[in-house]
Amino acid sequence: MAPTPVRPVRERILAAAGEAFYREGIRAVSADKIIAAAGTTKVTFYRYFPTKDNLVEAYLDQQSERIREAAGNLPDDPCRALAALAQAMGDETCRPGFRGCPFINAAAEYPEAEHPVRIAVARHRDWFRALVAELAGRLGAQNPGLVADQLIMLRDGAMVHGYVSDPALVGDSLLQAGGAVLQQHIPAIRPA
């Protein structure tokens, strides 16, 4: 039997941090806990991440990259793409250990808008808003930014609802509510 390859140290640190941050909350997790979980030393940890905030930013950027990669597989049809996003969010809320959106969670723990962690959150949310606005624009929305804002508000509420209530309701409810928003803004989608 071949030995299991050892992951690079930076990757191990990020993996340990990501699991702990998501499960326990960012501020509740110490650097020492991450160092122990990653099986490294303080010197090595701080060589890769001079501050815990640098690690939190890297964690959020990694989460954003994972979502961006998944978005690269969306259907070409904008209506189907928006439906796929809603379905993916519903699926996400039903997975074991779901604790809400990592970006909303991080924003709640770092209230200062100019903090580097909040800037990382804003960077992801700006990208996501641009994606949703582009899809809404392709559907014919007159004000795709407004449609994106409304759909993202629904998404944010769905993420919180999936954490504090019944996650099984999120997917279908998000699709229905999103459809109602689209019907308000896109003439071709209005019911007969």
PDB file of C-alpha atoms in Angstrom:
ATOM      1  CA  MET A   1       0.000   0.000   0.000  1.00  0.00           C
ATOM      2  CA  ALA A   2       1.419   3.397  -1.046  1.00  0.00           C
ATOM      3  CA  PRO A   3       1.833   6.025   1.659  1.00  0.00           C
ATOM      4  CA  THR A   4      -0.643   8.889   1.671  1.00  0.00           C
ATOM      5  CA  PRO A   5       1.005  12.016   0.269  1.00  0.00           C
ATOM      6  CA  VAL A   6       1.516  14.783   2.802  1.00  0.00           C
ATOM      7  CA  ARG A   7      -0.169  18.071   1.915  1.00  0.00           C
ATOM      8  CA  PRO A   8       1.993  21.190   1.820  1.00  0.00           C
ATOM      9  CA  VAL A   9       2.134  23.070   5.121  1.00  0.00           C
ATOM     10  CA  ARG A  10       0.263  26.170   3.903  1.00  0.00           C
ATOM     11  CA  GLU A  11      -2.542  23.958   2.603  1.00  0.00           C
ATOM     12  CA  ARG A  12      -2.710  22.056   5.911  1.00  0.00           C
ATOM     13  CA  ILE A  13      -2.901  25.316   7.860  1.00  0.00           C
ATOM     14  CA  LEU A  14      -5.682  26.646   5.622  1.00  0.00           C
ATOM     15  CA  ALA A  15      -7.607  23.369   5.852  1.00  0.00           C
ATOM     16  CA  ALA A  16      -7.357  23.268   9.646  1.00  0.00           C
ATOM     17  CA  ALA A  17      -8.303  26.937   9.918  1.00  0.00           C
ATOM     18  CA  GLY A  18     -11.216  26.604   7.506  1.00  0.00           C
ATOM     19  CA  GLU A  19     -12.732  23.692   9.391  1.00  0.00           C
ATOM     20  CA  ALA A  20     -12.302  25.366  12.781  1.00  0.00           C
ATOM     21  CA  PHE A  21     -13.402  28.849  11.665  1.00  0.00           C
ATOM     22  CA  TYR A  22     -16.562  27.484  10.090  1.00  0.00           C
ATOM     23  CA  ARG A  23     -17.412  25.107  12.943  1.00  0.00           C
ATOM     24  CA  GLU A  24     -16.565  27.356  15.923  1.00  0.00           C
ATOM     25  CA  GLY A  25     -16.375  30.930  14.638  1.00  0.00           C
ATOM     26  CA  ILE A  26     -13.308  32.870  13.603  1.00  0.00           C
ATOM     27  CA  ARG A  27     -12.599  34.801  16.788  1.00  0.00           C
ATOM     28  CA  ALA A  28     -13.185  31.710  18.934  1.00  0.00           C
ATOM     29  CA  VAL A  29     -10.327  29.811  17.272  1.00  0.00           C
ATOM     30  CA  SER A  30      -6.793  30.556  18.431  1.00  0.00           C
ATOM     31  CA  ALA A  31      -3.679  30.371  16.295  1.00  0.00           C
ATOM     32  CA  ASP A  32      -2.371  27.713  18.703  1.00  0.00           C
ATOM     33  CA  LYS A  33      -5.387  25.510  17.978  1.00  0.00           C
ATOM     34  CA  ILE A  34      -4.816  25.823  14.223  1.00  0.00           C
ATOM     35  CA  ILE A  35      -1.080  25.151  14.615  1.00  0.00           C
ATOM     36  CA  ALA A  36      -1.824  21.951  16.546  1.00  0.00           C
ATOM     37  CA  ALA A  37      -4.486  20.792  14.085  1.00  0.00           C
ATOM     38  CA  ALA A  38      -2.192  21.470  11.115  1.00  0.00           C
ATOM     39  CA  GLY A  39       0.725  19.658  12.744  1.00  0.00           C
ATOM     40  CA  THR A  40       3.159  22.530  12.323  1.00  0.00           C
ATOM     41  CA  THR A  41       5.125  24.973  14.455  1.00  0.00           C
ATOM     42  CA  LYS A  42       4.494  28.599  15.374  1.00  0.00           C
ATOM     43  CA  VAL A  43       7.513  29.705  13.351  1.00  0.00           C
ATOM     44  CA  THR A  44       6.223  27.932  10.247  1.00  0.00           C
ATOM     45  CA  PHE A  45       2.662  29.154  10.805  1.00  0.00           C
ATOM     46  CA  TYR A  46       3.746  32.792  11.087  1.00  0.00           C
ATOM     47  CA  ARG A  47       6.033  32.448   8.074  1.00  0.00           C
ATOM     48  CA  TYR A  48       2.938  31.758   5.941  1.00  0.00           C
ATOM     49  CA  PHE A  49       0.486  33.954   7.864  1.00  0.00           C
ATOM     50  CA  PRO A  50       2.127  36.861   9.766  1.00  0.00           C
ATOM     51  CA  THR A  51      -1.214  37.604  11.493  1.00  0.00           C
ATOM     52  CA  LYS A  52      -4.392  35.698  12.123  1.00  0.00           C
ATOM     53  CA  ASP A  53      -6.183  38.287   9.961  1.00  0.00           C
ATOM     54  CA  ASN A  54      -3.944  37.238   7.042  1.00  0.00           C
ATOM     55  CA  LEU A  55      -5.087  33.663   7.612  1.00  0.00           C
ATOM     56  CA  VAL A  56      -8.750  34.698   7.760  1.00  0.00           C
ATOM     57  CA  GLU A  57      -8.369  36.594   4.479  1.00  0.00           C
ATOM     58  CA  ALA A  58      -6.735  33.559   2.852  1.00  0.00           C
ATOM     59  CA  TYR A  59      -9.554  31.332   4.166  1.00  0.00           C
ATOM     60  CA  LEU A  60     -12.199  33.644   2.701  1.00  0.00           C
ATOM     61  CA  ASP A  61     -10.333  33.946  -0.591  1.00  0.00           C
ATOM     62  CA  GLN A  62     -10.144  30.150  -0.746  1.00  0.00           C
ATOM     63  CA  GLN A  63     -13.904  29.901  -0.138  1.00  0.00           C
ATOM     64  CA  SER A  64     -14.496  32.502  -2.838  1.00  0.00           C
ATOM     65  CA  GLU A  65     -12.309  30.628  -5.304  1.00  0.00           C
ATOM     66  CA  ARG A  66     -14.222  27.402  -4.639  1.00  0.00           C
ATOM     67  CA  ILE A  67     -17.506  29.186  -5.390  1.00  0.00           C
ATOM     68  CA  ARG A  68     -16.086  30.898  -8.486  1.00  0.00           C
ATOM     69  CA  GLU A  69     -14.926  27.546  -9.847  1.00  0.00           C
ATOM     70  CA  ALA A  70     -18.395  26.082  -9.313  1.00  0.00           C
ATOM     71  CA  ALA A  71     -19.955  29.118 -11.006  1.00  0.00           C
ATOM     72  CA  GLY A  72     -17.782  28.403 -14.026  1.00  0.00           C
ATOM     73  CA  ASN A  73     -19.954  25.324 -14.599  1.00  0.00           C
ATOM     74  CA  LEU A  74     -23.274  27.178 -14.677  1.00  0.00           C
ATOM     75  CA  PRO A  75     -25.560  26.588 -17.669  1.00  0.00           C
ATOM     76  CA  ASP A  76     -25.275  29.136 -20.486  1.00  0.00           C
ATOM     77  CA  ASP A  77     -28.980  29.989 -20.287  1.00  0.00           C
ATOM     78  CA  PRO A  78     -29.283  32.787 -17.671  1.00  0.00           C
ATOM     79  CA  CYS A  79     -32.608  31.551 -16.289  1.00  0.00           C
ATOM     80  CA  ARG A  80     -31.246  28.037 -15.844  1.00  0.00           C
ATOM     81  CA  ALA A  81     -28.039  29.494 -14.350  1.00  0.00           C
ATOM     82  CA  LEU A  82     -29.991  31.445 -11.706  1.00  0.00           C
ATOM     83  CA  ALA A  83     -32.051  28.345 -10.938  1.00  0.00           C
ATOM     84  CA  ALA A  84     -28.835  26.309 -10.612  1.00  0.00           C
ATOM     85  CA  LEU A  85     -27.443  28.883  -8.168  1.00  0.00           C
ATOM     86  CA  ALA A  86     -30.617  28.667  -6.071  1.00  0.00           C
ATOM     87  CA  GLN A  87     -30.484  24.870  -6.142  1.00  0.00           C
ATOM     88  CA  ALA A  88     -26.812  24.858  -5.131  1.00  0.00           C
ATOM     89  CA  MET A  89     -27.618  27.117  -2.176  1.00  0.00           C
ATOM     90  CA  GLY A  90     -30.460  24.840  -1.146  1.00  0.00           C
ATOM     91  CA  ASP A  91     -28.143  21.839  -1.366  1.00  0.00           C
ATOM     92  CA  GLU A  92     -25.501  23.696   0.664  1.00  0.00           C
ATOM     93  CA  THR A  93     -27.925  24.365   3.528  1.00  0.00           C
ATOM     94  CA  CYS A  94     -28.815  20.678   3.698  1.00  0.00           C
ATOM     95  CA  ARG A  95     -25.272  19.386   4.037  1.00  0.00           C
ATOM     96  CA  PRO A  96     -24.181  18.053   7.435  1.00  0.00           C
ATOM     97  CA  GLY A  97     -22.524  20.659   9.627  1.00  0.00           C
ATOM     98  CA  PHE A  98     -23.992  23.658   7.776  1.00  0.00           C
ATOM     99  CA  ARG A  99     -23.439  26.800   9.863  1.00  0.00           C
ATOM    100  CA  GLY A 100     -24.502  29.508   7.432  1.00  0.00           C
ATOM    101  CA  CYS A 101     -22.574  31.481   4.860  1.00  0.00           C
ATOM    102  CA  PRO A 102     -18.874  31.832   5.750  1.00  0.00           C
ATOM    103  CA  PHE A 103     -18.883  35.399   4.364  1.00  0.00           C
ATOM    104  CA  ILE A 104     -21.916  36.498   6.389  1.00  0.00           C
ATOM    105  CA  ASN A 105     -20.402  34.818   9.448  1.00  0.00           C
ATOM    106  CA  ALA A 106     -17.077  36.620   8.945  1.00  0.00           C
ATOM    107  CA  ALA A 107     -18.803  39.972   8.398  1.00  0.00           C
ATOM    108  CA  ALA A 108     -20.706  39.499  11.657  1.00  0.00           C
ATOM    109  CA  GLU A 109     -17.447  38.919  13.528  1.00  0.00           C
ATOM    110  CA  TYR A 110     -15.624  41.854  11.933  1.00  0.00           C
ATOM    111  CA  PRO A 111     -17.979  44.860  11.988  1.00  0.00           C
ATOM    112  CA  GLU A 112     -15.425  47.483  10.861  1.00  0.00           C
ATOM    113  CA  ALA A 113     -16.011  48.088   7.124  1.00  0.00           C
ATOM    114  CA  GLU A 114     -12.332  48.958   6.502  1.00  0.00           C
ATOM    115  CA  HIS A 115     -10.955  45.859   8.209  1.00  0.00           C
ATOM    116  CA  PRO A 116      -9.050  43.558   5.802  1.00  0.00           C
ATOM    117  CA  VAL A 117     -11.431  40.690   6.581  1.00  0.00           C
ATOM    118  CA  ARG A 118     -14.457  42.814   5.670  1.00  0.00           C
ATOM    119  CA  ILE A 119     -12.658  43.882   2.500  1.00  0.00           C
ATOM    120  CA  ALA A 120     -12.215  40.190   1.598  1.00  0.00           C
ATOM    121  CA  VAL A 121     -15.932  39.652   2.246  1.00  0.00           C
ATOM    122  CA  ALA A 122     -16.790  42.671   0.069  1.00  0.00           C
ATOM    123  CA  ARG A 123     -14.498  41.441  -2.699  1.00  0.00           C
ATOM    124  CA  HIS A 124     -16.410  38.150  -2.868  1.00  0.00           C
ATOM    125  CA  ARG A 125     -19.825  39.762  -2.595  1.00  0.00           C
ATOM    126  CA  ASP A 126     -18.953  42.285  -5.327  1.00  0.00           C
ATOM    127  CA  TRP A 127     -17.975  39.432  -7.631  1.00  0.00           C
ATOM    128  CA  PHE A 128     -21.159  37.508  -6.806  1.00  0.00           C
ATOM    129  CA  ARG A 129     -23.345  40.598  -7.325  1.00  0.00           C
ATOM    130  CA  ALA A 130     -21.710  41.200 -10.703  1.00  0.00           C
ATOM    131  CA  LEU A 131     -22.413  37.587 -11.697  1.00  0.00           C
ATOM    132  CA  VAL A 132     -26.071  37.777 -10.691  1.00  0.00           C
ATOM    133  CA  ALA A 133     -26.490  41.222 -12.309  1.00  0.00           C
ATOM    134  CA  GLU A 134     -24.966  39.928 -15.542  1.00  0.00           C
ATOM    135  CA  LEU A 135     -27.421  36.999 -15.577  1.00  0.00           C
ATOM    136  CA  ALA A 136     -30.360  39.317 -14.812  1.00  0.00           C
ATOM    137  CA  GLY A 137     -29.242  41.672 -17.573  1.00  0.00           C
ATOM    138  CA  ARG A 138     -29.100  38.794 -20.046  1.00  0.00           C
ATOM    139  CA  LEU A 139     -32.691  37.972 -19.072  1.00  0.00           C
ATOM    140  CA  GLY A 140     -33.738  41.516 -19.980  1.00  0.00           C
ATOM    141  CA  ALA A 141     -33.861  43.293 -16.613  1.00  0.00           C
ATOM    142  CA  GLN A 142     -33.918  47.078 -17.022  1.00  0.00           C
ATOM    143  CA  ASN A 143     -32.001  47.521 -13.773  1.00  0.00           C
ATOM    144  CA  PRO A 144     -29.918  44.346 -13.352  1.00  0.00           C
ATOM    145  CA  GLY A 145     -28.091  45.750 -10.307  1.00  0.00           C
ATOM    146  CA  LEU A 146     -31.364  46.186  -8.429  1.00  0.00           C
ATOM    147  CA  VAL A 147     -32.471  42.683  -9.402  1.00  0.00           C
ATOM    148  CA  ALA A 148     -29.116  41.325  -8.214  1.00  0.00           C
ATOM    149  CA  ASP A 149     -29.438  43.170  -4.895  1.00  0.00           C
ATOM    150  CA  GLN A 150     -32.918  41.736  -4.329  1.00  0.00           C
ATOM    151  CA  LEU A 151     -31.906  38.196  -5.288  1.00  0.00           C
ATOM    152  CA  ILE A 152     -28.843  38.380  -3.050  1.00  0.00           C
ATOM    153  CA  MET A 153     -30.979  39.591  -0.150  1.00  0.00           C
ATOM    154  CA  LEU A 154     -33.119  36.492  -0.675  1.00  0.00           C
ATOM    155  CA  ARG A 155     -29.986  34.345  -0.829  1.00  0.00           C
ATOM    156  CA  ASP A 156     -28.628  35.855   2.385  1.00  0.00           C
ATOM    157  CA  GLY A 157     -31.930  35.237   4.143  1.00  0.00           C
ATOM    158  CA  ALA A 158     -31.996  31.677   2.815  1.00  0.00           C
ATOM    159  CA  MET A 159     -28.523  31.013   4.206  1.00  0.00           C
ATOM    160  CA  VAL A 160     -29.541  32.261   7.642  1.00  0.00           C
ATOM    161  CA  HIS A 161     -32.870  30.415   7.474  1.00  0.00           C
ATOM    162  CA  GLY A 162     -31.083  27.202   6.504  1.00  0.00           C
ATOM    163  CA  TYR A 163     -28.918  27.500   9.585  1.00  0.00           C
ATOM    164  CA  VAL A 164     -31.494  28.489  12.193  1.00  0.00           C
ATOM    165  CA  SER A 165     -34.579  26.737  10.831  1.00  0.00           C
ATOM    166  CA  ASP A 166     -35.502  23.963   8.399  1.00  0.00           C
ATOM    167  CA  PRO A 167     -32.835  23.736   5.691  1.00  0.00           C
ATOM    168  CA  ALA A 168     -35.004  21.435   3.565  1.00  0.00           C
ATOM    169  CA  LEU A 169     -37.256  24.397   2.728  1.00  0.00           C
ATOM    170  CA  VAL A 170     -34.495  26.599   1.340  1.00  0.00           C
ATOM    171  CA  GLY A 171     -34.080  25.347  -2.240  1.00  0.00           C
ATOM    172  CA  ASP A 172     -37.717  25.430  -3.373  1.00  0.00           C
ATOM    173  CA  SER A 173     -38.530  28.564  -1.378  1.00  0.00           C
ATOM    174  CA  LEU A 174     -35.543  30.409  -2.813  1.00  0.00           C
ATOM    175  CA  LEU A 175     -36.557  29.391  -6.340  1.00  0.00           C
ATOM    176  CA  GLN A 176     -40.131  30.619  -5.789  1.00  0.00           C
ATOM    177  CA  ALA A 177     -39.112  33.902  -4.185  1.00  0.00           C
ATOM    178  CA  GLY A 178     -36.431  34.500  -6.815  1.00  0.00           C
ATOM    179  CA  GLY A 179     -38.989  33.833  -9.537  1.00  0.00           C
ATOM    180  CA  ALA A 180     -41.288  36.446  -8.007  1.00  0.00           C
ATOM    181  CA  VAL A 181     -38.449  39.015  -8.030  1.00  0.00           C
ATOM    182  CA  LEU A 182     -37.680  38.237 -11.669  1.00  0.00           C
ATOM    183  CA  GLN A 183     -41.363  38.539 -12.613  1.00  0.00           C
ATOM    184  CA  GLN A 184     -41.414  42.055 -11.132  1.00  0.00           C
ATOM    185  CA  HIS A 185     -38.469  43.221 -13.216  1.00  0.00           C
ATOM    186  CA  ILE A 186     -38.451  41.244 -16.452  1.00  0.00           C
ATOM    187  CA  PRO A 187     -41.473  41.547 -18.755  1.00  0.00           C
ATOM    188  CA  ALA A 188     -40.788  38.262 -20.562  1.00  0.00           C
ATOM    189  CA  ILE A 189     -41.005  36.337 -17.286  1.00  0.00           C
ATOM    190  CA  ARG A 190     -44.334  37.787 -16.133  1.00  0.00           C
ATOM    191  CA  PRO A 191     -47.105  35.192 -15.848  1.00  0.00           C
ATOM    192  CA  ALA A 192     -49.880  35.315 -18.456  1.00  0.00           C
TER     193      ALA A 192
END
